[in-house]
Short mmCIF file of C-alpha atoms and ligand atoms in Angstrom, two decimals:
data_model
loop_
_atom_site.label_atom_id
_atom_site.label_comp_id
_atom_site.label_asym_id
_atom_site.label_seq_id
_atom_site.Cartn_x
_atom_site.Cartn_y
_atom_site.Cartn_z
CA MET L 1 1.32 9.78 -26.31
CA THR L 2 4.34 9.34 -24.05
CA ILE L 3 3.68 5.65 -23.27
CA THR L 4 2.11 3.20 -25.69
CA LEU L 5 1.23 -0.45 -25.19
CA ASP L 6 1.49 -2.88 -28.08
CA TYR L 7 0.15 -6.39 -27.48
CA SER L 8 -0.18 -7.45 -31.10
CA LYS L 9 2.52 -10.08 -30.41
CA ALA L 10 1.17 -11.27 -27.05
CA LEU L 11 -0.09 -14.51 -28.65
CA ILE L 12 -3.52 -14.25 -27.11
CA LYS L 13 -6.81 -15.23 -28.73
CA GLU L 14 -9.17 -12.62 -30.10
CA ASN L 15 -11.71 -12.95 -27.31
CA ASP L 16 -9.26 -13.42 -24.39
CA LEU L 17 -9.35 -9.76 -23.42
CA GLU L 18 -13.12 -9.61 -23.73
CA GLU L 19 -13.40 -12.62 -21.43
CA ILE L 20 -11.21 -11.12 -18.72
CA LYS L 21 -12.64 -7.61 -19.01
CA HIS L 22 -15.16 -8.12 -16.22
CA LEU L 23 -12.47 -9.31 -13.78
CA ALA L 24 -10.19 -6.44 -14.82
CA LEU L 25 -12.88 -3.84 -14.22
CA ALA L 26 -13.71 -5.44 -10.87
CA SER L 27 -10.05 -5.15 -9.83
CA LYS L 28 -10.06 -1.50 -10.92
CA ASP L 29 -13.11 -0.92 -8.80
CA LEU L 30 -11.42 -2.59 -5.79
CA LEU L 31 -8.33 -0.44 -6.16
CA GLU L 32 -9.93 2.90 -6.90
CA ASN L 33 -12.77 2.61 -4.42
CA LYS L 34 -10.40 1.23 -1.78
CA ASN L 35 -12.47 -1.90 -1.21
CA GLY L 36 -9.72 -4.49 -1.67
CA ALA L 37 -7.19 -6.13 0.64
CA GLY L 38 -4.48 -3.73 1.79
CA ALA L 39 -6.60 -0.67 0.92
CA GLU L 40 -4.92 1.27 3.73
CA PHE L 41 -1.77 1.39 1.54
CA LEU L 42 -3.25 3.18 -1.47
CA GLY L 43 -1.79 6.61 -0.71
CA TRP L 44 0.49 6.34 -3.76
CA THR L 45 -2.49 6.43 -6.15
CA ASN L 46 -3.17 10.10 -5.38
CA LEU L 47 0.39 11.13 -4.59
CA PRO L 48 1.13 13.00 -7.85
CA GLU L 49 -1.89 15.24 -7.21
CA ASN L 50 -1.80 15.29 -3.47
CA TYR L 51 1.79 15.48 -2.29
CA ASP L 52 3.03 17.65 0.56
CA GLN L 53 4.12 20.85 -1.24
CA ASP L 54 6.10 22.15 1.74
CA GLU L 55 8.06 18.93 1.99
CA PHE L 56 8.63 19.00 -1.77
CA LEU L 57 10.24 22.44 -1.40
CA ARG L 58 12.32 21.19 1.52
CA ILE L 59 13.51 18.29 -0.67
CA LYS L 60 14.74 20.78 -3.27
CA GLU L 61 16.41 22.91 -0.60
CA ALA L 62 18.04 19.87 1.00
CA ALA L 63 19.35 18.80 -2.42
CA LYS L 64 20.88 22.25 -2.87
CA LYS L 65 22.42 22.15 0.59
CA ILE L 66 23.87 18.70 -0.09
CA LYS L 67 25.33 19.90 -3.40
CA ASP L 68 26.81 22.98 -1.73
CA GLN L 69 28.47 21.15 1.12
CA SER L 70 29.37 17.78 -0.41
CA LYS L 71 30.95 16.13 -3.40
CA ALA L 72 29.10 12.87 -2.75
CA LEU L 73 25.80 11.66 -1.35
CA LEU L 74 25.55 8.24 0.23
CA VAL L 75 22.01 6.87 -0.10
CA ILE L 76 21.39 4.17 2.49
CA GLY L 77 18.35 1.92 2.02
CA ILE L 78 17.15 -1.46 0.76
CA GLY L 79 14.26 -2.74 -1.40
CA GLY L 80 11.66 -0.05 -1.97
CA SER L 81 13.83 2.37 -0.03
CA TYR L 82 16.48 2.51 -2.73
CA LEU L 83 15.47 0.79 -5.98
CA GLY L 84 13.28 3.60 -7.34
CA ALA L 85 15.97 6.23 -6.86
CA LYS L 86 18.63 3.92 -8.25
CA ALA L 87 16.41 3.16 -11.28
CA ALA L 88 15.77 6.83 -12.04
CA ILE L 89 19.35 7.93 -11.48
CA SER L 90 20.68 5.12 -13.70
CA ALA L 91 18.19 5.97 -16.45
CA LEU L 92 18.28 9.75 -16.38
CA THR L 93 21.89 10.71 -15.69
CA ASN L 94 25.13 9.99 -17.51
CA ASN L 95 25.96 6.26 -17.61
CA PHE L 96 29.17 7.16 -15.79
CA HIS L 97 27.63 9.83 -13.56
CA ASN L 98 30.07 9.51 -10.67
CA GLU L 99 33.12 9.53 -12.91
CA SER L 100 31.90 12.47 -14.99
CA CYS L 101 30.48 14.78 -12.29
CA GLY L 102 31.23 18.46 -12.73
CA ASP L 103 31.93 20.83 -9.80
CA ASP L 104 28.25 21.64 -9.40
CA GLN L 105 27.21 17.99 -9.30
CA VAL L 106 27.23 15.41 -6.58
CA LYS L 107 28.29 11.78 -6.91
CA ILE L 108 25.73 9.24 -5.72
CA TYR L 109 26.68 6.05 -3.90
CA PHE L 110 24.43 3.41 -2.39
CA ALA L 111 24.79 1.31 0.76
CA GLY L 112 22.48 -0.62 3.06
CA GLN L 113 21.30 -2.89 0.25
CA ASN L 114 23.63 -5.77 1.19
CA LEU L 115 25.69 -7.13 4.06
CA SER L 116 28.96 -7.42 2.18
CA GLU L 117 31.99 -6.55 4.25
CA SER L 118 34.17 -5.88 1.23
CA TYR L 119 31.54 -3.62 -0.40
CA LEU L 120 31.30 -1.52 2.76
CA ILE L 121 35.05 -1.35 3.35
CA ASP L 122 35.72 -0.35 -0.26
CA LEU L 123 33.01 2.32 -0.04
CA TYR L 124 34.34 3.53 3.31
CA ASN L 125 37.81 3.94 1.82
CA LEU L 126 36.36 5.77 -1.16
CA LEU L 127 34.35 8.20 0.95
CA LYS L 128 36.73 8.86 3.81
CA ASP L 129 38.66 11.53 1.92
CA GLN L 130 35.66 13.13 0.24
CA ASP L 131 33.15 15.63 1.53
CA PHE L 132 29.95 13.63 1.71
CA SER L 133 26.42 13.66 3.11
CA ILE L 134 24.03 10.81 3.91
CA ASN L 135 20.39 10.25 3.08
CA VAL L 136 19.31 7.24 5.15
CA ILE L 137 15.93 5.85 4.09
CA SER L 138 13.87 3.27 5.96
CA LYS L 139 10.12 3.35 6.39
CA SER L 140 10.14 0.99 9.37
CA GLY L 141 13.36 2.52 10.66
CA THR L 142 14.44 -0.89 11.91
CA THR L 143 15.71 -2.77 8.85
CA THR L 144 19.03 -4.39 9.70
CA GLU L 145 20.97 -3.86 6.48
CA PRO L 146 20.53 -0.06 6.24
CA ALA L 147 20.77 0.36 10.03
CA LEU L 148 24.19 -1.33 10.05
CA SER L 149 25.48 0.73 7.14
CA PHE L 150 24.17 3.91 8.75
CA ARG L 151 25.99 3.13 11.98
CA ILE L 152 29.27 2.72 10.06
CA PHE L 153 28.99 5.85 7.90
CA LYS L 154 27.49 8.04 10.65
CA ASP L 155 30.62 7.25 12.67
CA LEU L 156 32.78 8.26 9.73
CA LEU L 157 30.91 11.55 9.31
CA GLU L 158 31.23 12.29 13.03
CA GLU L 159 34.94 11.53 12.91
CA LYS L 160 35.38 13.88 9.95
CA TYR L 161 33.10 16.75 10.95
CA GLY L 162 32.46 16.43 14.70
CA GLU L 163 29.41 18.38 15.90
CA THR L 164 28.52 19.61 12.40
CA ALA L 165 28.13 16.05 11.06
CA LYS L 166 24.42 16.31 11.80
CA GLU L 167 24.12 19.00 9.11
CA ARG L 168 25.07 16.29 6.61
CA ILE L 169 22.56 13.64 7.66
CA PHE L 170 19.09 13.55 6.09
CA VAL L 171 16.63 10.94 7.29
CA THR L 172 13.60 9.63 5.39
CA THR L 173 11.37 7.51 7.62
CA ASP L 174 7.99 7.13 9.30
CA LYS L 175 6.59 10.34 10.78
CA GLU L 176 6.15 8.90 14.27
CA LYS L 177 7.70 5.54 14.93
CA GLY L 178 10.85 3.45 14.51
CA ALA L 179 14.38 3.51 15.84
CA LEU L 180 15.55 5.78 12.99
CA ARG L 181 12.86 8.32 13.81
CA ASP L 182 13.92 8.34 17.49
CA LEU L 183 17.59 8.70 16.53
CA ALA L 184 16.82 11.57 14.13
CA LEU L 185 14.85 13.42 16.78
CA LYS L 186 17.53 12.94 19.42
CA GLU L 187 20.35 14.05 17.13
CA GLY L 188 18.42 16.81 15.37
CA TYR L 189 18.74 15.49 11.81
CA GLU L 190 16.52 16.92 9.09
CA THR L 191 13.73 14.43 8.37
CA PHE L 192 11.44 13.59 5.48
CA VAL L 193 8.36 11.41 5.71
CA VAL L 194 7.38 8.11 4.17
CA PRO L 195 3.60 8.51 4.38
CA ASP L 196 1.72 5.90 6.47
CA ASP L 197 -0.45 4.86 3.56
CA ILE L 198 2.44 4.17 1.13
CA GLY L 199 4.42 0.93 1.25
CA GLY L 200 8.12 0.72 0.36
CA ARG L 201 7.86 -0.52 -3.22
CA TYR L 202 5.20 2.10 -4.06
CA SER L 203 7.15 4.98 -2.51
CA VAL L 204 9.41 6.15 -5.33
CA LEU L 205 7.43 9.36 -5.90
CA SER L 206 7.65 10.35 -2.23
CA ALA L 207 10.74 11.77 -0.46
CA VAL L 208 12.13 8.21 -0.59
CA GLY L 209 12.94 8.52 -4.28
CA LEU L 210 12.77 12.27 -4.78
CA LEU L 211 15.59 13.48 -2.53
CA PRO L 212 18.31 11.24 -4.04
CA MET L 213 16.98 12.03 -7.53
CA ALA L 214 17.06 15.79 -6.89
CA CYS L 215 20.66 15.46 -5.65
CA ALA L 216 21.55 13.71 -8.91
CA GLY L 217 20.18 16.70 -10.83
CA ILE L 218 16.90 15.11 -11.95
CA ASP L 219 13.99 17.51 -12.43
CA ILE L 220 11.59 16.14 -9.81
CA SER L 221 8.85 18.66 -10.68
CA GLN L 222 8.80 17.24 -14.21
CA MET L 223 8.70 13.74 -12.77
CA MET L 224 5.64 14.57 -10.66
CA GLU L 225 3.97 16.13 -13.70
CA GLY L 226 4.52 12.96 -15.70
CA ALA L 227 3.13 10.89 -12.84
CA GLU L 228 0.11 13.19 -12.61
CA ALA L 229 -0.57 12.74 -16.34
CA ALA L 230 -0.45 8.99 -15.74
CA ARG L 231 -2.75 9.25 -12.72
CA LEU L 232 -5.39 10.91 -14.88
CA LYS L 233 -4.82 8.57 -17.81
CA TYR L 234 -5.04 5.26 -15.94
CA LYS L 235 -8.24 6.20 -14.14
CA ASN L 236 -10.00 5.82 -17.49
CA PRO L 237 -13.07 3.62 -16.86
CA VAL L 238 -13.10 2.31 -20.45
CA PHE L 239 -11.21 -0.97 -20.37
CA GLU L 240 -10.16 -0.78 -24.03
CA GLU L 241 -8.60 2.67 -23.45
CA ASN L 242 -6.80 1.98 -20.17
CA ASP L 243 -3.36 0.53 -20.97
CA ALA L 244 -2.43 -0.11 -17.32
CA LEU L 245 -5.56 -2.21 -16.95
CA ILE L 246 -4.96 -3.99 -20.25
CA TYR L 247 -1.36 -4.80 -19.26
CA GLY L 248 -2.60 -6.25 -15.94
CA ALA L 249 -5.21 -8.25 -17.85
CA LEU L 250 -2.67 -9.55 -20.38
CA ARG L 251 -0.43 -10.81 -17.57
CA ASN L 252 -3.33 -12.71 -16.06
CA ILE L 253 -4.35 -14.19 -19.42
CA LEU L 254 -0.80 -15.38 -20.07
CA TYR L 255 -0.43 -16.73 -16.51
CA LYS L 256 -3.56 -18.84 -17.02
CA LYS L 257 -1.98 -20.18 -20.22
CA GLY L 258 0.99 -21.46 -18.18
CA LYS L 259 3.32 -18.52 -18.72
CA ASP L 260 4.53 -18.11 -15.16
CA ILE L 261 7.79 -16.24 -15.81
CA GLU L 262 7.82 -12.68 -17.10
CA LEU L 263 11.03 -11.21 -18.41
CA MET L 264 11.25 -7.42 -18.33
CA VAL L 265 13.42 -6.65 -21.32
CA SER L 266 15.23 -3.45 -22.15
CA TYR L 267 17.65 -2.58 -24.92
CA THR L 268 19.68 -0.03 -23.05
CA PRO L 269 21.73 -0.56 -19.88
CA GLU L 270 20.35 2.66 -18.41
CA LEU L 271 17.14 0.71 -17.77
CA SER L 272 18.68 -2.27 -15.99
CA TYR L 273 17.86 -0.88 -12.54
CA PHE L 274 14.39 0.06 -13.69
CA SER L 275 13.94 -3.67 -14.28
CA GLN L 276 15.15 -4.35 -10.73
CA TRP L 277 12.60 -1.84 -9.38
CA TRP L 278 9.89 -3.56 -11.46
CA ILE L 279 11.00 -7.00 -10.22
CA GLN L 280 10.51 -5.93 -6.63
CA LEU L 281 7.21 -4.22 -7.38
CA PHE L 282 5.62 -7.24 -9.06
CA GLY L 283 7.46 -9.96 -7.12
CA GLU L 284 6.57 -8.67 -3.66
CA SER L 285 3.08 -7.66 -4.69
CA GLU L 286 2.04 -10.90 -6.37
CA GLY L 287 4.13 -13.76 -5.00
CA LYS L 288 1.64 -14.98 -2.41
CA ASN L 289 -0.52 -18.03 -1.59
CA SER L 290 1.63 -20.19 -3.91
CA GLN L 291 0.72 -17.92 -6.82
CA GLY L 292 2.27 -15.26 -9.01
CA ILE L 293 4.29 -14.72 -12.14
CA PHE L 294 8.02 -14.94 -11.39
CA PRO L 295 9.52 -11.59 -12.45
CA ALA L 296 12.94 -11.68 -14.09
CA CYS L 297 14.80 -9.38 -16.42
CA GLY L 298 16.89 -9.35 -19.56
CA ASN L 299 19.22 -6.59 -20.66
CA PHE L 300 19.39 -6.91 -24.42
CA THR L 301 21.29 -7.28 -26.58
CA THR L 302 23.78 -8.24 -23.82
CA ASP L 303 21.73 -11.15 -22.47
CA LEU L 304 20.84 -12.45 -25.93
CA HIS L 305 24.36 -13.82 -25.80
CA SER L 306 23.71 -15.61 -22.52
CA MET L 307 19.98 -16.25 -22.08
CA GLY L 308 19.02 -16.02 -25.74
CA GLN L 309 19.15 -19.76 -26.32
CA MET L 310 16.93 -20.49 -23.32
CA ILE L 311 14.41 -17.86 -24.32
CA GLN L 312 14.27 -19.06 -27.93
CA ASP L 313 14.21 -22.82 -27.37
CA GLY L 314 13.86 -23.65 -23.67
CA ARG L 315 10.74 -24.46 -21.62
CA ARG L 316 7.77 -22.54 -23.05
CA ASN L 317 6.68 -21.03 -19.74
CA LEU L 318 7.74 -17.43 -20.20
CA PHE L 319 6.68 -14.20 -21.81
CA GLU L 320 8.50 -10.93 -22.31
CA THR L 321 7.55 -7.34 -21.60
CA VAL L 322 9.85 -5.00 -23.48
CA VAL L 323 10.31 -1.42 -22.29
CA LEU L 324 11.39 0.30 -25.45
CA VAL L 325 12.73 3.84 -25.71
CA ASN L 326 11.66 5.50 -28.95
CA LYS L 327 14.23 8.31 -29.14
CA SER L 328 17.73 7.98 -27.78
CA ALA L 329 19.08 11.06 -26.00
CA LYS L 330 22.39 10.76 -27.83
CA ASP L 331 23.43 10.08 -31.38
CA LEU L 332 26.34 7.95 -32.57
CA THR L 333 26.61 7.45 -36.32
CA ILE L 334 28.73 4.76 -38.00
CA LYS L 335 31.47 6.25 -40.16
CA GLU L 336 32.99 4.79 -43.31
CA ASP L 337 36.26 2.87 -43.04
CA PRO L 338 38.03 2.73 -46.45
CA ASP L 339 39.55 -0.68 -45.70
CA ASN L 340 36.31 -2.19 -44.37
CA LEU L 341 38.29 -5.04 -42.84
CA ASP L 342 35.60 -5.55 -40.21
CA GLY L 343 32.95 -5.71 -42.96
CA LEU L 344 30.78 -3.08 -41.26
CA ASN L 345 30.56 -0.54 -44.09
CA TYR L 346 27.03 -1.73 -44.90
CA LEU L 347 26.03 0.15 -41.71
CA VAL L 348 27.62 3.48 -42.70
CA GLY L 349 25.34 6.42 -41.96
CA MET L 350 23.17 4.51 -39.49
CA ASN L 351 23.20 5.44 -35.84
CA LEU L 352 23.40 2.96 -32.98
CA SER L 353 19.77 3.40 -32.01
CA GLU L 354 18.64 2.43 -35.52
CA ILE L 355 20.79 -0.69 -35.29
CA ASN L 356 19.44 -1.39 -31.79
CA ARG L 357 15.89 -1.01 -33.11
CA LYS L 358 16.59 -3.62 -35.77
CA ALA L 359 17.97 -5.87 -33.04
CA PHE L 360 14.67 -5.41 -31.18
CA GLU L 361 12.58 -6.08 -34.30
CA GLY L 362 14.60 -9.17 -35.19
CA THR L 363 14.53 -10.49 -31.64
CA ILE L 364 10.83 -10.01 -31.03
CA ASP L 365 9.96 -11.83 -34.24
CA ALA L 366 12.35 -14.67 -33.41
CA HIS L 367 11.02 -15.05 -29.87
CA VAL L 368 7.38 -14.85 -30.93
CA GLU L 369 8.08 -17.48 -33.58
CA GLY L 370 9.59 -19.58 -30.81
CA GLY L 371 6.34 -19.31 -28.84
CA VAL L 372 7.28 -16.51 -26.42
CA PRO L 373 4.47 -13.93 -26.14
CA ASN L 374 5.72 -10.34 -26.24
CA ILE L 375 4.20 -7.16 -24.87
CA VAL L 376 5.84 -3.84 -25.73
CA VAL L 377 5.64 -0.73 -23.54
CA GLU L 378 7.17 2.07 -25.56
CA ILE L 379 8.15 5.42 -24.11
CA GLU L 380 8.99 8.48 -26.12
CA ARG L 381 12.34 9.23 -24.49
CA LEU L 382 14.21 8.83 -21.21
CA ASP L 383 13.45 12.01 -19.32
CA ALA L 384 12.03 12.88 -15.92
CA TYR L 385 8.48 13.44 -17.21
CA ASN L 386 8.30 10.12 -19.03
CA PHE L 387 9.88 8.31 -16.12
CA GLY L 388 7.28 9.70 -13.72
CA GLU L 389 4.64 8.36 -16.07
CA LEU L 390 6.38 5.00 -16.39
CA PHE L 391 6.69 4.53 -12.61
CA TYR L 392 3.02 5.30 -12.14
CA PHE L 393 1.94 3.11 -15.08
CA PHE L 394 3.60 0.02 -13.63
CA GLN L 395 2.47 0.72 -10.06
CA LYS L 396 -1.13 1.01 -11.16
CA ALA L 397 -0.88 -2.02 -13.45
CA CYS L 398 0.63 -3.99 -10.57
CA GLY L 399 -2.26 -3.13 -8.25
CA PHE L 400 -4.77 -4.13 -10.94
CA SER L 401 -2.90 -7.31 -11.79
CA ALA L 402 -2.53 -8.50 -8.18
CA TYR L 403 -6.21 -7.94 -7.48
CA MET L 404 -7.04 -9.93 -10.63
CA LEU L 405 -4.89 -12.71 -9.23
CA GLY L 406 -6.78 -12.49 -5.93
CA VAL L 407 -3.88 -11.46 -3.68
CA ASN L 408 -3.17 -8.44 -1.48
CA PRO L 409 -0.72 -6.30 -3.51
CA PHE L 410 0.42 -4.29 -0.52
CA ASN L 411 1.79 -6.69 2.08
CA GLN L 412 4.92 -8.86 2.07
CA PRO L 413 4.57 -11.42 4.87
CA GLY L 414 7.06 -13.76 3.19
CA VAL L 415 9.92 -11.30 3.61
CA GLU L 416 9.81 -11.75 7.40
CA LYS L 417 10.80 -15.42 7.37
CA TYR L 418 14.47 -14.95 6.50
CA LYS L 419 14.71 -12.10 8.98
CA SER L 420 13.43 -14.09 11.96
CA ASN L 421 15.75 -17.01 11.10
CA MET L 422 18.69 -14.62 10.81
CA PHE L 423 17.82 -12.85 14.06
CA LYS L 424 17.52 -16.19 15.89
CA LEU L 425 20.95 -17.20 14.60
CA LEU L 426 22.39 -13.84 15.59
CA GLY L 427 20.86 -14.02 19.08
CA LYS L 428 18.75 -10.86 18.74
CA PRO L 429 16.77 -10.33 21.96
CA GLY L 430 13.16 -11.51 21.57
CA TYR L 431 13.91 -14.10 18.82
O1 LIG X 1 8.23 -2.92 -0.34
C1 LIG X 1 8.58 -3.00 0.83
O2 LIG X 1 7.86 -2.61 1.75
C2 LIG X 1 9.95 -3.52 1.21
O3 LIG X 1 10.66 -4.02 0.14
C3 LIG X 1 10.76 -2.43 1.88
O4 LIG X 1 10.92 -1.37 0.98
C4 LIG X 1 12.15 -2.93 2.31
O5 LIG X 1 12.03 -4.11 3.05
C5 LIG X 1 12.83 -1.86 3.17
O6 LIG X 1 12.06 -1.56 4.29
P1 LIG X 1 12.31 -0.26 5.14
O7 LIG X 1 12.08 0.93 4.29
O8 LIG X 1 11.30 -0.35 6.25
O9 LIG X 1 13.72 -0.32 5.65
#
């Protein structure tokens, strides 16, 4: 098993799952038979089996071309158009990837996910003397933040490379519409498609996530294989054997018990952007009609020294979902110090992951004792295969969970409000 779900510390009653089983199976039926709200955005469910093989090859070729011609790739996108790639790259490459890149590797930078002048100027100054390429990603092709960043860095590329700048621009967008699509066609940029039936936060296993990942050296074939294994696994019609369905059900049980904040916890900083991806997935999918569990995250043990007190003793309205990695990719063993002035010799011979595991065991028991339900999703190791499975697990669980809550998991009407206010203030025509 590459992913296991442990809910022995979820603080639920024996018959809670039995009671919600009917609702859970009904939500599964809605999702898999495409009878629920937003059913036109279920393309991601079959993606690992049904992806465009020609485009997949072009993604690999584009990644090679980018590596051959550039030392850096600038990924421009926001929300679902960057968080999946950022999550995978943070988890599956060196913690200091950009600083430790060899000659055959490409540094990865991100823009378009904020409107900070200083961020963009600093990035501009960093990139202006490097050979770089751009992958601009926007399903709608009209989102302001990435469009602004693209304008700035496209200008820089054109200044540096003139006519051949277009060889360094790769566009991932809708196949037919949007300003980015029109621009790509006019300028002759290579394009990749965000399929019509896949929304931003469910798009990580399409070109949206795969091209930046391939450029970072991640084995995207392995990732699709892991996702395919998950696709088969979480179709299981037996409630008791379907962990994605059980996780969705547990969330709904806990929500009904007044637990309306869920903390995604990890014990390794490589997973901190995975938590951000998960926050968007669940937050945008469920936060509707004055409902939904507020998704937050904790990077432990770091945050035990900041949020630990609140989690242990504060308002009892939260639960934790821990994503635990069973085997660390690296090994660091504590050596003996003859003076033992720091008093750490009792740890001699242990490696950091054993110590981290004890931190997890101690923390979960403390938090559960303090009345915080805990769910543990354990994965074997951080690699492309497992990550493909993990992405798919949470996407499927999110669809199930949102249908159990009675909301459309695939729209995000609330995101428009800030945009129209901002456009009015900026004097955008039509607002
Ligand atoms: O999940 C979603 O659909 C959103 O979060 C989008 O990913 C985000 O708003 C970016 O949109 P776009 O890709 O159209 O620029």
